Tab-separated table of C-alpha atoms in Angstrom:
chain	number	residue	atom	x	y	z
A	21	UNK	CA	-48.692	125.445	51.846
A	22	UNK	CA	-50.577	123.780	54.876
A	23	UNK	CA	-49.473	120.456	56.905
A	24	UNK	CA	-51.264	118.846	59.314
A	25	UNK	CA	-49.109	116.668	61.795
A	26	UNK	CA	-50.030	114.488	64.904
A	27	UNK	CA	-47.477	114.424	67.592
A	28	UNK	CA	-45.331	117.215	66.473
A	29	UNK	CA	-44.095	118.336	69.199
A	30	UNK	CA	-41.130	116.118	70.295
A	31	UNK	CA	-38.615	113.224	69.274
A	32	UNK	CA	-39.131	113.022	65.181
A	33	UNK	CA	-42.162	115.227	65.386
A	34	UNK	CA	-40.297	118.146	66.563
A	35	UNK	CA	-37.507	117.307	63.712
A	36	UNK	CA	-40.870	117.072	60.833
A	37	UNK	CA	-42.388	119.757	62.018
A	38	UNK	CA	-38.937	122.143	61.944
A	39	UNK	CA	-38.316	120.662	58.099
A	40	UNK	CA	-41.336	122.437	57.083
A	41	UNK	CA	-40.978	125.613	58.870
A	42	UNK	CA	-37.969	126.147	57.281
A	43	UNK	CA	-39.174	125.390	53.754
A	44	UNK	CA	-41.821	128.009	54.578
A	45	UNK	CA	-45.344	125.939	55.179
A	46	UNK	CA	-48.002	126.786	57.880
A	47	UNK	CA	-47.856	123.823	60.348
A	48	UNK	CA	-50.772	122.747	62.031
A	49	UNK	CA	-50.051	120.436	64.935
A	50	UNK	CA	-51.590	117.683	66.783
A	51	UNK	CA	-50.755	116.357	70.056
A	52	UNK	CA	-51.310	115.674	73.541
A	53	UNK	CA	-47.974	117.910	75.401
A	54	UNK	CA	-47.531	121.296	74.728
A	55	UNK	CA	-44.460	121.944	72.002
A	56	UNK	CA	-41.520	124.821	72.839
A	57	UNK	CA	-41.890	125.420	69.290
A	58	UNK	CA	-42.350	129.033	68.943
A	59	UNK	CA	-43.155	130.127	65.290
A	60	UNK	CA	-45.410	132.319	63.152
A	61	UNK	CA	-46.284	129.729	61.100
A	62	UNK	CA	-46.818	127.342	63.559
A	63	UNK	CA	-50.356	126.367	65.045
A	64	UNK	CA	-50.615	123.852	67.856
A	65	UNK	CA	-53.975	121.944	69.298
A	66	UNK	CA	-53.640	119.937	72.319
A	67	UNK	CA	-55.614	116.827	71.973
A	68	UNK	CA	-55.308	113.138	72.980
A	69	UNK	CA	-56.209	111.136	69.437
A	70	UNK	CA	-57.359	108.621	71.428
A	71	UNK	CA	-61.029	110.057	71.341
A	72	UNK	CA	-61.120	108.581	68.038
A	73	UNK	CA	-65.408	110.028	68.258
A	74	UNK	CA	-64.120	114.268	68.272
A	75	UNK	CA	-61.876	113.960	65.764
A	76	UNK	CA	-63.890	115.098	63.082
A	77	UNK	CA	-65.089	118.083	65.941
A	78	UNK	CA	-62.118	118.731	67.251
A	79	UNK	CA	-59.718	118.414	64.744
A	80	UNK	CA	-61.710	119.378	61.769
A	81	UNK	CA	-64.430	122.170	62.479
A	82	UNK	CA	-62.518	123.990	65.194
A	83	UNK	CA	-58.494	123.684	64.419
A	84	UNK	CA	-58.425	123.434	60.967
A	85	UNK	CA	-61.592	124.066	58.662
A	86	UNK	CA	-62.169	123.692	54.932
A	87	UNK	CA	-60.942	127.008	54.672
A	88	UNK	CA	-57.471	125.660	55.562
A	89	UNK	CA	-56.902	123.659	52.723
A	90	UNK	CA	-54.554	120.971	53.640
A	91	UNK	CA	-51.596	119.841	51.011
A	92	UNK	CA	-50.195	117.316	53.035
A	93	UNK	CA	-51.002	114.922	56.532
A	94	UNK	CA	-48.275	113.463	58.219
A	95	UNK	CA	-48.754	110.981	60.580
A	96	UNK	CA	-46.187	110.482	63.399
A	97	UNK	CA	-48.353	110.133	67.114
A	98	UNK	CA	-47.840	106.915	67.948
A	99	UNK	CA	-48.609	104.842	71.353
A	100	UNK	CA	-46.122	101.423	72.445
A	101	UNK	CA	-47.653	98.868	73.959
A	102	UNK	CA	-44.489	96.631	74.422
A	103	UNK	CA	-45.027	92.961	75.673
A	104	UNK	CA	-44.486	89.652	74.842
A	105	UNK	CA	-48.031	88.076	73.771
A	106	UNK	CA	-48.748	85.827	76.744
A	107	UNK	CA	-49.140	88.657	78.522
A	108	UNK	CA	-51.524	90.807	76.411
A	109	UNK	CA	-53.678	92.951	78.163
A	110	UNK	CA	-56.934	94.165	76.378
A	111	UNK	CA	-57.027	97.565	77.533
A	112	UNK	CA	-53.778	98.930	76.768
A	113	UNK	CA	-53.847	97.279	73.469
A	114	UNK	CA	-57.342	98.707	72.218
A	115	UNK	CA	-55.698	102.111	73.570
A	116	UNK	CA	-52.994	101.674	71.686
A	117	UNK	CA	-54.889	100.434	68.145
A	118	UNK	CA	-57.070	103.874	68.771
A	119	UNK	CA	-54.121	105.953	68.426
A	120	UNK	CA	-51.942	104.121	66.338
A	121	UNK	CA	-54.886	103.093	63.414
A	122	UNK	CA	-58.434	104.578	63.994
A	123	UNK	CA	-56.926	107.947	64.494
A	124	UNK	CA	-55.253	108.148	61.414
A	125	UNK	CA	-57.899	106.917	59.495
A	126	UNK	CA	-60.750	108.421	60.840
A	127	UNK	CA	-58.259	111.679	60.193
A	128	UNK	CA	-57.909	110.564	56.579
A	129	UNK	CA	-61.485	110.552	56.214
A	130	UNK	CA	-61.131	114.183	56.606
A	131	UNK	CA	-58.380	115.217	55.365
A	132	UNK	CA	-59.412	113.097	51.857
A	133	UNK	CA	-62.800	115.576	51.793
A	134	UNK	CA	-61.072	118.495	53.064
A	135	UNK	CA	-58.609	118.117	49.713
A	136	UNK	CA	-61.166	117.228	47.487
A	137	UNK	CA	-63.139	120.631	48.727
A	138	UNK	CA	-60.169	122.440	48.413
A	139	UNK	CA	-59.088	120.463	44.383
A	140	UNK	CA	-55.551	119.941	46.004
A	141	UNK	CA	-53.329	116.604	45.455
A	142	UNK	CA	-52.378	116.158	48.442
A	143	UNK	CA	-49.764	113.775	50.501
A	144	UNK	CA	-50.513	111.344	53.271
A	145	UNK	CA	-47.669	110.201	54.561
A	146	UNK	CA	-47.320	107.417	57.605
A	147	UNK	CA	-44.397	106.807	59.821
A	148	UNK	CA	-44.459	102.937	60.663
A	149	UNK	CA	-41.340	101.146	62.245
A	150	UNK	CA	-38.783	98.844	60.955
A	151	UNK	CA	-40.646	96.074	63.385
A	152	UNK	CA	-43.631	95.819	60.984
A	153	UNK	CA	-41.223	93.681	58.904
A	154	UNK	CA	-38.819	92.184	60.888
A	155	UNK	CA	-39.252	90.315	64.104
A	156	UNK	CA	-37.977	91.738	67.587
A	157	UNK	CA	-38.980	90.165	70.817
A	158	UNK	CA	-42.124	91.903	72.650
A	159	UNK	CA	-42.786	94.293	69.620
A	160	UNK	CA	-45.837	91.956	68.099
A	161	UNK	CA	-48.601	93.740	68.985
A	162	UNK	CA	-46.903	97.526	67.928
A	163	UNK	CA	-45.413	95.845	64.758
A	164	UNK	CA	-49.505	95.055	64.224
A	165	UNK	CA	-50.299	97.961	64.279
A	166	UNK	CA	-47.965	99.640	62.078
A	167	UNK	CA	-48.749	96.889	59.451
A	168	UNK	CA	-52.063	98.041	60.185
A	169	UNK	CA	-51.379	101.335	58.419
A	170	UNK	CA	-48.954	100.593	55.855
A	171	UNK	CA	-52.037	98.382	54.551
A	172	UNK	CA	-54.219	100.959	54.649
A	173	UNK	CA	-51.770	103.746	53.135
A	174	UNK	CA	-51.569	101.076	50.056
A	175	UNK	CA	-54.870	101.126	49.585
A	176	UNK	CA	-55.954	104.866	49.558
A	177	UNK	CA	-53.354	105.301	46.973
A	178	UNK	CA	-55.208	103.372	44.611
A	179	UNK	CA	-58.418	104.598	45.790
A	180	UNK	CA	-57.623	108.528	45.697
A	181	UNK	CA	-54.499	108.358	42.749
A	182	UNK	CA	-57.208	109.567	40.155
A	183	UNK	CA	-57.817	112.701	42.291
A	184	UNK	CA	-53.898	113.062	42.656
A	185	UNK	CA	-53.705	112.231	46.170
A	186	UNK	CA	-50.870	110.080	47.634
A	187	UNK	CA	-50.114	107.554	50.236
A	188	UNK	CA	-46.859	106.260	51.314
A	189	UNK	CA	-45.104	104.738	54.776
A	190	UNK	CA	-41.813	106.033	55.840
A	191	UNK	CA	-40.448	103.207	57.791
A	192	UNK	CA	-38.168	104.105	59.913
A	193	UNK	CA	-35.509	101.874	62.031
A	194	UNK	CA	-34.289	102.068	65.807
A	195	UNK	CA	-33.716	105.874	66.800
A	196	UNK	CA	-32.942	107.688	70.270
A	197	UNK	CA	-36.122	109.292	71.056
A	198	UNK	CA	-38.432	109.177	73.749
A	199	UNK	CA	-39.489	105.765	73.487
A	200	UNK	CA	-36.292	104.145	73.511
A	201	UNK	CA	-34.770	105.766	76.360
A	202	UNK	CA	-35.906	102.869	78.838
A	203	UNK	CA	-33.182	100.584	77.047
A	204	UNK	CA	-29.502	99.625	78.405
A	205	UNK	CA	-26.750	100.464	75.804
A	206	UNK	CA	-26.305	96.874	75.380
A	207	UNK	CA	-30.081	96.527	74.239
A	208	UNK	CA	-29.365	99.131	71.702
A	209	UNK	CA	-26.389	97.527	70.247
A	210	UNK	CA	-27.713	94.169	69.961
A	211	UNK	CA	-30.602	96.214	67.778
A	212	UNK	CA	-27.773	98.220	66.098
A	213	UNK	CA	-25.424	95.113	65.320
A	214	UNK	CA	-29.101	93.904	63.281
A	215	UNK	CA	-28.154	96.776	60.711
A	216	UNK	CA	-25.587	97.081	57.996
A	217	UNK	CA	-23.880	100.389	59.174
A	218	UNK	CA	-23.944	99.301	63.115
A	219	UNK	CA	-25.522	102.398	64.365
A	220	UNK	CA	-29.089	104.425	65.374
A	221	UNK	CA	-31.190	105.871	62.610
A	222	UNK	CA	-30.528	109.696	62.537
A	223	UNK	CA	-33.773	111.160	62.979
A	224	UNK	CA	-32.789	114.091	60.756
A	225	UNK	CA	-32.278	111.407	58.047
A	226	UNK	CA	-36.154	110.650	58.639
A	227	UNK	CA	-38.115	113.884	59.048
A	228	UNK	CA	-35.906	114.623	55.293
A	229	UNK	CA	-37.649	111.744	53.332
A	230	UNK	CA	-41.066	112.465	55.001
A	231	UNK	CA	-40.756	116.578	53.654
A	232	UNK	CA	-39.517	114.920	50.543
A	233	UNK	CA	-42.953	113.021	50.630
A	234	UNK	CA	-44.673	116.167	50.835
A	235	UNK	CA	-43.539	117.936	48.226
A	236	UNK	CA	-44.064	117.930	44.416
A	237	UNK	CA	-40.777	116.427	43.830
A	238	UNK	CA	-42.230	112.809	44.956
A	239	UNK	CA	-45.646	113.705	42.699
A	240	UNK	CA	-44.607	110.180	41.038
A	241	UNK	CA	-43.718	108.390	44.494
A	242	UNK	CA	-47.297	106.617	45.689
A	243	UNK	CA	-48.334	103.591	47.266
A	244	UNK	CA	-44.835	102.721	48.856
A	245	UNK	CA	-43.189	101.963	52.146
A	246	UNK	CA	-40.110	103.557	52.220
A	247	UNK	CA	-37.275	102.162	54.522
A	248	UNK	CA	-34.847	104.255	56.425
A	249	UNK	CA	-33.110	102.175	59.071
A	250	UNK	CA	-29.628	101.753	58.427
A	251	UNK	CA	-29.898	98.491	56.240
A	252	UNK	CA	-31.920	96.557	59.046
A	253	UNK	CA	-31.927	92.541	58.401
């Protein structure tokens, strides 16, 4: 079994990507810093998804071809462009929409045909963020852009269901990665006091549900956005 996954190679991507290496799939990799990750079954291309244009080159005639049939696509690269909207800059926001929402769907343009090639059902699964439903200060143009996708994940479900393809959004709540390490601890607890158990999503907890996604025991889970974030309010 093949998955393709963008920015595998840290934070929750590292977690994703170790989930299926353990269950015994080839993972094909996507993202801009090189991974420690070393593996058998583990390929890696370094590549910046915002050139939205070599994609389909890039991506999908040199790293992996229709004769790598591809069972599921996770995508987890994601770009935050954190402000509060008076002071929205065009350029890092268009940056950010490339990476965060052409990317993926320019990739599921290709992934879609590389499946149908290959007659495989596959699984497209999306991380989005707790903040594409509920409201935190200077988040309103990322939160965009993860409602962005979890629009567009609804939608290819219903288009490619007949061909047994899926589409569903894990949506994740605050975790301690990468992108939250620019926070006080008293930033972090006023986010954790939002949720029911008072604490960080485990990321563990995450990459689970989006191998869970992957495999046939979800083949009747489609179309859905999937919390995991601690009972966020």
């Amino acid at each position: 079994m093949n998955v393709l996954v963008t920015g595998g190679s840290k934070g929750l991507g590292a977690e994703i990507v170790d989930q299926f290496l353990k269950k015994g799939w080839n993972v094909y990799n996507i993202s801009r810093s090189e991974p420690k990750i070393q593996h058998g079954n583990f390929h890696h291309l370094s590549f910046d998804l915002g050139n939205t244009e070599d994609i389909k080159t890039k991506i999908f005639k040199e790293f992996v071809t229709n004769d790598v049939p591809i069972h599921a696509l996770v995508h987890n690269a994601a770009v935050a462009y954190d402000d509060i909207i008076t002071n929205a800059k065009i350029t890092p926001l268009r940056s950010m929409f490339d990476v965060n929402v052409l990317s993926p769907i320019m990739m599921n343009r290709e992934a879609i045909r590389n499946m149908i090639f290959n007659r495989i059902a596959g699984s497209i699964i999306f991380v989005s963020s707790v903040s594409s439903m509920t409201g935190y200060k200077g988040l309103s143009m990322y939160a965009a852009t993860k409602g962005a996708l979890e629009s567009h994940s609804k939608n290819i479900s219903r288009e490619w269901g007949t061909r047994g393809i899926r589409s569903n959004c894990v949506v994740p709540g605050f975790m301690e990665t990468e992108m939250s390490q620019g926070l006080t601890i008293e930033q972090k607890q006023r986010i954790y006091n939002r949720n029911s158990l008072k604490k960080e999503t485990d990321v563990k907890s995450v990459a689970s549900l989006v191998y869970f996604l992957a495999s046939e025991e979800s083949s009747s889970i489609t179309g859905q956005n999937i919390n995991v974030d601690c009972g966020t309010t």
